[in-house]
Amino acid sequence: MTATITSIAHYLPEEVIDNHYFESFLDTSDEWIKTRTGISERRFAKDGATSDLIVPAAEECIRKRGISKDEIDCVIVATVTPDHFFPNTAAVVQHKLGLKNAWGFDISAACSGFVFALATASSFVNSGLAKKVLLCGADKMTSILNINDRNQAVLFGDGAGVCIIEKSNDDNMGVIDQILHIDGFGGQYLHMVAGGSFKPSSHETVDNLEHYIYQDGQNVFKNAVVGMADVSAEIMEKNNLKSDDVAYLVPHQANLRIISATANRMGVGMDKVMVNIDKYGNTTAATIPICLSEWNDAGKLKKGDNLVLASFGAGFTWGSVLLRWNLND
Ligand code: COA
């Protein structure tokens, strides 16, 4: 038995921020941002919380599947920008959507959030613990972004991707395999210092700008290149896949150079890599489901396509899922 994605949708805020916006107050340039990251623009949500990014995508996802909201029995939200510490964002989403038969929770695995949550949802469906999981990957990165720090301001954006996970009608389709990793040594390079029990919020933490992203970009970059490339190559080898067998690499969108290195290691040409970092920057837990949703909407995915999902993020967390595309239609 396998679990599969039976519907998918995404939501992006309307406000488009291009690279030139930053040139007016930061020592940066459109040219630097494009060549070092691959990003041309991103979307910033003017107001609202992460749940407000999820709700329109979730409404569309459920509508596309043609089921009643009452059939959703579990909600999982992967995010590092929850509406609140508690209740979890899954509860907020459940309430806003009126999913009266669901239970749920949040998963915190940063840029690997969607990959970890997909593996979790799939095992729930396989075990019978849930039948129809509403799986949301969403982040309002602007809520933790130091807009005055050029090392991070230009990299991130806001967005949400939502899918429904159910039993596949074909055991050879859906989530075929996964390889997942965590190593806390990476915490020193990418974290938020304050606001948790380690360093509760105070006037001092606010004055010290400790509620924003802290990132040592170079160390994250070096580890991401190795981690994402290794895990993608490993899942191919484990499943006897040659590069020709892969329809698409679906990488987390953090930096085009990390994406290219991963594709290179897999022996896959860039024409077989989903890339939209140029339009949306890094939306953390939302990058992979937004890619899948856009490629699906564009009619570029067909039943049986082998998709290698790959992620790397804070923790460090990293992993890969082999997904054989099948919307059960
Ligand atoms: N505009 C212009 N110059 C910038 C800049 C910006 N926005 N950000 C950094 N620079 C400068 C640096 O100060 C440095 O200048 P110096 O040589 O005079 O010291 C120079 O550009 C090169 O900096 P470096 O940090 O080596 O650049 P880089 O090629 O590593 O790119 C990142 C920086 C952040 C884009 C890159 O390291 C990265 O993508 N890291 C991974 C981030 C990530 O994935 N985060 C999310 C978790 S998945």
CSV table of C-alpha atoms and ligand atoms in Angstrom, one decimal:
chain,number,residue,atom,x,y,z
A,1,MET,CA,0.0,0.0,0.0
A,2,THR,CA,1.2,3.5,-0.8
A,3,ALA,CA,-0.1,7.0,-0.1
A,4,THR,CA,-0.3,9.7,-2.7
A,5,ILE,CA,-1.1,13.3,-3.4
A,6,THR,CA,-4.7,13.5,-4.7
A,7,SER,CA,-5.0,17.2,-5.0
A,8,ILE,CA,-2.7,20.2,-4.8
A,9,ALA,CA,-2.9,24.0,-4.8
A,10,HIS,CA,-0.9,27.0,-3.8
A,11,TYR,CA,-1.3,30.6,-2.7
A,12,LEU,CA,1.1,33.6,-3.1
A,13,PRO,CA,0.5,37.1,-1.8
A,14,GLU,CA,-0.1,39.7,-4.6
A,15,GLU,CA,2.6,42.1,-3.7
A,16,VAL,CA,5.6,41.5,-5.9
A,17,ILE,CA,8.9,42.9,-4.6
A,18,ASP,CA,11.7,43.0,-7.2
A,19,ASN,CA,15.4,43.2,-6.5
A,20,HIS,CA,15.5,47.0,-7.2
A,21,TYR,CA,13.3,47.6,-4.1
A,22,PHE,CA,16.3,46.7,-1.9
A,23,GLU,CA,18.7,49.0,-3.8
A,24,SER,CA,17.1,52.1,-2.2
A,25,PHE,CA,18.1,51.2,1.3
A,26,LEU,CA,20.7,48.4,1.2
A,27,ASP,CA,24.2,48.1,-0.2
A,28,THR,CA,23.1,45.5,-2.8
A,29,SER,CA,22.2,45.3,-6.5
A,30,ASP,CA,19.8,43.4,-8.8
A,31,GLU,CA,22.9,42.0,-10.5
A,32,TRP,CA,24.4,40.6,-7.3
A,33,ILE,CA,21.2,39.1,-6.1
A,34,LYS,CA,20.5,37.4,-9.5
A,35,THR,CA,23.9,36.0,-10.0
A,36,ARG,CA,24.5,34.8,-6.4
A,37,THR,CA,21.0,33.4,-5.7
A,38,GLY,CA,19.0,33.2,-8.9
A,39,ILE,CA,16.2,35.4,-7.4
A,40,SER,CA,14.6,38.2,-9.3
A,41,GLU,CA,11.5,38.9,-7.2
A,42,ARG,CA,9.5,37.5,-4.3
A,43,ARG,CA,6.1,38.0,-2.7
A,44,PHE,CA,5.5,39.8,0.6
A,45,ALA,CA,2.3,39.5,2.5
A,46,LYS,CA,1.2,43.0,3.6
A,47,ASP,CA,-0.9,41.6,6.5
A,48,GLY,CA,-2.3,38.5,8.0
A,49,ALA,CA,-0.6,35.4,9.4
A,50,THR,CA,0.7,32.1,8.0
A,51,SER,CA,-2.8,30.6,8.3
A,52,ASP,CA,-4.1,33.3,6.0
A,53,LEU,CA,-1.7,32.1,3.3
A,54,ILE,CA,-2.8,28.5,3.9
A,55,VAL,CA,-6.6,29.0,3.9
A,56,PRO,CA,-7.1,30.1,0.2
A,57,ALA,CA,-4.7,27.3,-1.0
A,58,ALA,CA,-6.6,24.8,1.2
A,59,GLU,CA,-10.0,25.9,-0.1
A,60,GLU,CA,-8.9,25.5,-3.7
A,61,CYS,CA,-7.2,22.2,-2.9
A,62,ILE,CA,-10.3,20.7,-1.3
A,63,ARG,CA,-12.5,22.1,-4.1
A,64,LYS,CA,-10.3,20.6,-6.8
A,65,ARG,CA,-10.6,17.2,-5.1
A,66,GLY,CA,-14.3,17.5,-5.0
A,67,ILE,CA,-14.8,16.2,-1.5
A,68,SER,CA,-16.6,17.6,1.5
A,69,LYS,CA,-14.5,19.4,4.2
A,70,ASP,CA,-15.9,16.9,6.7
A,71,GLU,CA,-13.9,14.1,5.0
A,72,ILE,CA,-10.5,15.7,6.0
A,73,ASP,CA,-9.5,13.8,9.1
A,74,CYS,CA,-6.1,15.2,9.8
A,75,VAL,CA,-4.3,18.6,9.3
A,76,ILE,CA,-0.6,18.9,9.3
A,77,VAL,CA,1.1,22.3,9.0
A,78,ALA,CA,4.8,22.5,8.2
A,79,THR,CA,6.1,25.9,9.2
A,80,VAL,CA,8.7,27.9,11.1
A,81,THR,CA,6.4,30.9,11.2
A,82,PRO,CA,3.4,29.6,13.1
A,83,ASP,CA,0.6,32.1,13.9
A,84,HIS,CA,1.4,31.5,17.6
A,85,PHE,CA,3.6,29.2,19.7
A,86,PHE,CA,0.3,27.7,20.8
A,87,PRO,CA,-2.3,26.8,19.7
A,88,ASN,CA,-0.7,25.2,16.8
A,89,THR,CA,-1.4,26.6,13.3
A,90,ALA,CA,-3.2,23.4,12.4
A,91,ALA,CA,-5.8,24.3,15.0
A,92,VAL,CA,-6.2,27.8,13.5
A,93,VAL,CA,-6.5,26.3,10.0
A,94,GLN,CA,-9.0,23.7,11.1
A,95,HIS,CA,-11.1,26.4,12.7
A,96,LYS,CA,-10.9,28.8,9.8
A,97,LEU,CA,-11.8,26.1,7.3
A,98,GLY,CA,-14.4,24.4,9.5
A,99,LEU,CA,-12.9,20.9,9.3
A,100,LYS,CA,-15.0,19.5,12.0
A,101,ASN,CA,-13.7,15.9,11.8
A,102,ALA,CA,-10.0,16.6,11.8
A,103,TRP,CA,-7.2,16.4,14.4
A,104,GLY,CA,-3.8,17.8,13.6
A,105,PHE,CA,-0.5,19.4,14.6
A,106,ASP,CA,2.5,21.4,13.3
A,107,ILE,CA,5.8,20.2,12.1
A,108,SER,CA,8.9,22.4,12.6
A,109,ALA,CA,11.7,21.3,10.3
A,110,ALA,CA,12.3,24.6,8.5
A,111,CYS,CA,13.0,24.2,4.8
A,112,SER,CA,12.6,20.4,5.1
A,113,GLY,CA,9.2,20.8,6.7
A,114,PHE,CA,7.2,19.7,3.7
A,115,VAL,CA,9.4,16.7,3.0
A,116,PHE,CA,9.2,15.6,6.6
A,117,ALA,CA,5.5,16.2,6.7
A,118,LEU,CA,4.9,14.3,3.5
A,119,ALA,CA,6.7,11.3,4.9
A,120,THR,CA,4.7,11.6,8.1
A,121,ALA,CA,1.3,12.0,6.4
A,122,SER,CA,2.1,9.1,4.1
A,123,SER,CA,2.9,6.8,7.0
A,124,PHE,CA,-0.3,7.9,8.8
A,125,VAL,CA,-2.4,6.9,5.7
A,126,ASN,CA,-0.5,3.6,5.3
A,127,SER,CA,-1.1,2.7,8.9
A,128,GLY,CA,-4.8,3.6,8.8
A,129,LEU,CA,-4.4,6.4,11.4
A,130,ALA,CA,-5.8,8.9,8.8
A,131,LYS,CA,-7.6,8.7,5.5
A,132,LYS,CA,-7.4,12.2,4.1
A,133,VAL,CA,-4.6,14.4,5.4
A,134,LEU,CA,-4.6,18.1,4.5
A,135,LEU,CA,-0.9,18.7,4.3
A,136,CYS,CA,0.2,22.4,4.3
A,137,GLY,CA,3.7,23.8,3.8
A,138,ALA,CA,3.6,27.5,4.5
A,139,ASP,CA,5.7,30.4,5.8
A,140,LYS,CA,5.3,34.1,6.3
A,141,MET,CA,9.1,34.6,6.3
A,142,THR,CA,8.6,38.4,6.3
A,143,SER,CA,7.5,38.0,10.0
A,144,ILE,CA,11.0,37.0,11.0
A,145,LEU,CA,13.1,38.8,8.3
A,146,ASN,CA,15.5,41.6,9.1
A,147,ILE,CA,14.8,43.8,6.1
A,148,ASN,CA,17.9,45.9,6.9
A,149,ASP,CA,20.3,43.0,6.7
A,150,ARG,CA,21.3,42.4,3.1
A,151,ASN,CA,22.5,38.9,4.0
A,152,GLN,CA,19.0,37.7,4.5
A,153,ALA,CA,16.5,40.4,3.3
A,154,VAL,CA,16.9,39.5,-0.4
A,155,LEU,CA,16.5,35.7,0.0
A,156,PHE,CA,13.1,35.1,1.4
A,157,GLY,CA,9.4,35.4,0.5
A,158,ASP,CA,5.9,34.4,1.7
A,159,GLY,CA,3.7,31.6,0.3
A,160,ALA,CA,1.8,28.4,0.9
A,161,GLY,CA,1.3,25.1,-0.8
A,162,VAL,CA,-1.4,22.6,0.2
A,163,CYS,CA,-2.1,19.1,-0.8
A,164,ILE,CA,-4.3,16.1,0.2
A,165,ILE,CA,-2.7,12.8,1.0
A,166,GLU,CA,-4.7,9.6,0.6
A,167,LYS,CA,-4.3,5.9,-0.1
A,168,SER,CA,-3.1,5.5,-3.7
A,169,ASN,CA,-5.4,3.5,-6.0
A,170,ASP,CA,-2.2,1.9,-7.4
A,171,ASP,CA,0.4,0.5,-5.0
A,172,ASN,CA,3.1,1.3,-7.5
A,173,MET,CA,2.3,5.0,-7.3
A,174,GLY,CA,2.6,7.8,-4.8
A,175,VAL,CA,5.2,8.1,-2.0
A,176,ILE,CA,7.6,5.2,-2.9
A,177,ASP,CA,10.5,5.9,-0.6
A,178,GLN,CA,12.1,8.5,1.7
A,179,ILE,CA,15.4,9.3,3.3
A,180,LEU,CA,15.3,11.8,6.2
A,181,HIS,CA,18.1,13.3,8.3
A,182,ILE,CA,18.6,15.7,11.2
A,183,ASP,CA,21.9,16.9,12.8
A,184,GLY,CA,21.8,19.6,15.5
A,185,PHE,CA,25.4,20.6,14.9
A,186,GLY,CA,23.9,22.9,12.2
A,187,GLY,CA,21.8,24.9,14.6
A,188,GLN,CA,24.7,27.3,15.2
A,189,TYR,CA,24.6,28.4,11.6
A,190,LEU,CA,20.9,29.0,11.1
A,191,HIS,CA,18.5,29.9,13.9
A,192,MET,CA,16.4,32.4,15.7
A,193,VAL,CA,18.1,33.4,19.0
A,194,ALA,CA,15.3,34.5,21.2
A,195,GLY,CA,11.6,34.1,21.9
A,196,GLY,CA,11.8,30.5,22.9
A,197,SER,CA,12.4,29.0,26.4
A,198,PHE,CA,16.2,29.3,25.8
A,199,LYS,CA,15.9,33.0,25.7
A,200,PRO,CA,12.4,34.4,26.4
A,201,SER,CA,11.4,37.6,24.8
A,202,SER,CA,12.4,40.8,26.6
A,203,HIS,CA,13.2,44.4,25.8
A,204,GLU,CA,16.8,43.4,25.5
A,205,THR,CA,16.2,40.6,23.0
A,206,VAL,CA,14.1,43.1,20.9
A,207,ASP,CA,16.9,45.7,21.1
A,208,ASN,CA,19.5,43.1,20.1
A,209,LEU,CA,17.4,42.1,17.0
A,210,GLU,CA,17.3,38.5,18.3
A,211,HIS,CA,13.8,37.8,16.9
A,212,TYR,CA,15.0,37.7,13.3
A,213,ILE,CA,16.7,35.0,11.3
A,214,TYR,CA,20.4,34.5,12.2
A,215,GLN,CA,22.2,32.9,9.3
A,216,ASP,CA,25.8,32.2,8.5
A,217,GLY,CA,25.2,32.0,4.8
A,218,GLN,CA,28.4,30.5,3.7
A,219,ASN,CA,28.3,27.6,6.2
A,220,VAL,CA,24.7,26.9,5.3
A,221,PHE,CA,25.5,27.0,1.7
A,222,LYS,CA,28.5,24.5,2.0
A,223,ASN,CA,26.4,22.0,4.0
A,224,ALA,CA,23.3,22.4,1.8
A,225,VAL,CA,25.2,21.6,-1.4
A,226,VAL,CA,26.6,18.4,0.1
A,227,GLY,CA,23.5,17.4,2.0
A,228,MET,CA,20.9,17.9,-0.8
A,229,ALA,CA,23.1,16.5,-3.5
A,230,ASP,CA,24.1,13.4,-1.4
A,231,VAL,CA,20.5,12.5,-0.3
A,232,SER,CA,19.1,12.9,-3.9
A,233,ALA,CA,21.8,10.7,-5.3
A,234,GLU,CA,21.3,8.2,-2.5
A,235,ILE,CA,17.5,7.8,-3.1
A,236,MET,CA,18.2,7.3,-6.8
A,237,GLU,CA,20.7,4.6,-6.1
A,238,LYS,CA,18.5,2.9,-3.5
A,239,ASN,CA,15.7,2.7,-6.0
A,240,ASN,CA,17.8,1.8,-9.0
A,241,LEU,CA,16.9,5.0,-10.9
A,242,LYS,CA,19.1,6.3,-13.6
A,243,SER,CA,18.9,10.0,-14.6
A,244,ASP,CA,16.7,9.1,-17.6
A,245,ASP,CA,14.2,7.5,-15.2
A,246,VAL,CA,13.7,10.8,-13.3
A,247,ALA,CA,11.0,13.1,-14.8
A,248,TYR,CA,11.8,16.0,-12.4
A,249,LEU,CA,14.1,16.9,-9.5
A,250,VAL,CA,11.9,19.0,-7.2
A,251,PRO,CA,14.5,20.8,-5.0
A,252,HIS,CA,13.9,23.2,-2.1
A,253,GLN,CA,14.4,26.7,-3.5
A,254,ALA,CA,17.1,28.4,-1.4
A,255,ASN,CA,19.7,29.3,-4.0
A,256,LEU,CA,20.0,28.4,-7.7
A,257,ARG,CA,23.6,27.4,-7.2
A,258,ILE,CA,22.6,24.8,-4.6
A,259,ILE,CA,19.9,23.5,-6.9
A,260,SER,CA,22.4,23.2,-9.9
A,261,ALA,CA,24.9,21.4,-7.8
A,262,THR,CA,22.2,18.8,-6.8
A,263,ALA,CA,21.1,18.4,-10.4
A,264,ASN,CA,24.7,18.0,-11.5
A,265,ARG,CA,25.3,15.3,-8.9
A,266,MET,CA,22.2,13.4,-10.0
A,267,GLY,CA,23.3,13.7,-13.6
A,268,VAL,CA,20.0,15.4,-14.4
A,269,GLY,CA,19.9,18.4,-16.8
A,270,MET,CA,18.4,21.7,-15.7
A,271,ASP,CA,15.5,21.1,-18.1
A,272,LYS,CA,14.3,18.4,-15.7
A,273,VAL,CA,14.6,20.6,-12.6
A,274,MET,CA,11.6,22.5,-11.1
A,275,VAL,CA,12.9,26.1,-10.6
A,276,ASN,CA,10.7,29.0,-9.5
A,277,ILE,CA,13.1,30.7,-7.1
A,278,ASP,CA,13.5,33.5,-9.6
A,279,LYS,CA,9.8,34.5,-9.0
A,280,TYR,CA,9.3,33.7,-5.3
A,281,GLY,CA,12.7,33.5,-3.5
A,282,ASN,CA,12.9,31.1,-0.5
A,283,THR,CA,9.4,30.5,1.0
A,284,THR,CA,10.8,27.8,3.4
A,285,ALA,CA,8.3,25.0,3.9
A,286,ALA,CA,6.3,26.2,0.9
A,287,THR,CA,8.8,26.0,-1.9
A,288,ILE,CA,8.4,22.3,-2.9
A,289,PRO,CA,4.5,22.2,-2.8
A,290,ILE,CA,4.4,25.5,-4.8
A,291,CYS,CA,6.6,23.9,-7.4
A,292,LEU,CA,4.5,20.8,-7.6
A,293,SER,CA,1.3,22.8,-7.8
A,294,GLU,CA,2.6,25.1,-10.5
A,295,TRP,CA,3.9,22.2,-12.7
A,296,ASN,CA,0.7,20.3,-12.2
A,297,ASP,CA,-1.4,23.4,-13.1
A,298,ALA,CA,0.7,23.8,-16.3
A,299,GLY,CA,0.0,20.2,-17.3
A,300,LYS,CA,3.6,19.3,-17.2
A,301,LEU,CA,3.2,16.2,-14.9
A,302,LYS,CA,1.9,12.9,-16.0
A,303,LYS,CA,0.9,9.7,-14.2
A,304,GLY,CA,3.9,7.6,-13.4
A,305,ASP,CA,6.5,10.4,-13.5
A,306,ASN,CA,9.3,9.8,-11.0
A,307,LEU,CA,9.8,13.0,-9.0
A,308,VAL,CA,12.8,13.3,-6.6
A,309,LEU,CA,11.9,15.8,-3.9
A,310,ALA,CA,15.0,17.1,-2.1
A,311,SER,CA,15.3,19.6,0.8
A,312,PHE,CA,17.9,21.1,3.2
A,313,GLY,CA,17.2,23.5,6.0
A,314,ALA,CA,17.8,24.7,9.6
A,315,GLY,CA,18.5,22.1,12.2
A,316,PHE,CA,20.2,21.0,10.0
A,317,THR,CA,17.4,18.9,8.5
A,318,TRP,CA,17.5,17.4,5.1
A,319,GLY,CA,15.9,14.6,3.1
A,320,SER,CA,14.5,13.3,-0.1
A,321,VAL,CA,11.2,11.7,-1.1
A,322,LEU,CA,10.7,9.6,-4.3
A,323,LEU,CA,7.2,10.4,-5.4
A,324,ARG,CA,5.6,8.7,-8.4
A,325,TRP,CA,3.0,11.1,-9.6
A,326,ASN,CA,-0.6,9.9,-9.5
A,327,LEU,CA,-3.5,12.2,-8.7
A,328,ASN,CA,-5.8,9.1,-8.5
A,329,ASP,CA,-7.9,10.5,-11.5
B,1,COA,N1,24.3,42.2,-1.8
B,1,COA,C1,25.5,42.5,-2.2
B,1,COA,N2,26.6,41.9,-1.6
B,1,COA,C2,26.3,41.0,-0.6
B,1,COA,C3,25.1,40.6,-0.2
B,1,COA,C4,24.0,41.3,-0.9
B,1,COA,N3,22.7,41.0,-0.6
B,1,COA,N4,25.1,39.7,0.7
B,1,COA,C5,26.4,39.4,0.9
B,1,COA,N5,27.2,40.3,0.1
B,1,COA,C6,28.6,40.3,0.0
B,1,COA,C7,29.3,39.8,1.2
B,1,COA,O1,29.4,40.8,2.2
B,1,COA,C8,30.7,39.5,0.7
B,1,COA,O2,31.4,40.7,0.5
B,1,COA,P1,33.0,40.7,0.8
B,1,COA,O3,33.6,39.7,-0.2
B,1,COA,O4,33.4,42.1,0.5
B,1,COA,O5,33.2,40.2,2.2
B,1,COA,C9,30.3,39.0,-0.7
B,1,COA,O6,29.0,39.5,-1.0
B,1,COA,C10,30.3,37.5,-0.8
B,1,COA,O7,29.6,37.0,0.3
B,1,COA,P2,29.3,35.5,0.6
B,1,COA,O8,28.6,35.3,1.9
B,1,COA,O9,30.6,34.7,0.3
B,1,COA,O10,28.3,35.2,-0.6
B,1,COA,P3,27.7,33.9,-1.1
B,1,COA,O11,28.1,33.6,-2.5
B,1,COA,O12,28.0,32.8,-0.1
B,1,COA,O13,26.2,34.2,-1.1
B,1,COA,C11,24.2,33.7,0.2
B,1,COA,C12,25.5,34.5,0.1
B,1,COA,C13,23.5,34.0,1.6
B,1,COA,C14,23.4,34.0,-0.9
B,1,COA,C15,24.6,32.1,0.2
B,1,COA,O14,25.7,31.9,1.1
B,1,COA,C16,23.5,31.2,0.4
B,1,COA,O15,22.6,31.1,-0.4
B,1,COA,N6,23.6,30.5,1.5
B,1,COA,C17,22.6,29.5,1.9
B,1,COA,C18,21.4,30.2,2.4
B,1,COA,C19,20.2,29.3,2.6
B,1,COA,O16,20.1,28.4,1.9
B,1,COA,N7,19.4,29.6,3.6
B,1,COA,C20,18.2,29.0,3.9
B,1,COA,C21,18.3,27.7,4.5
B,1,COA,S1,18.0,26.5,3.3
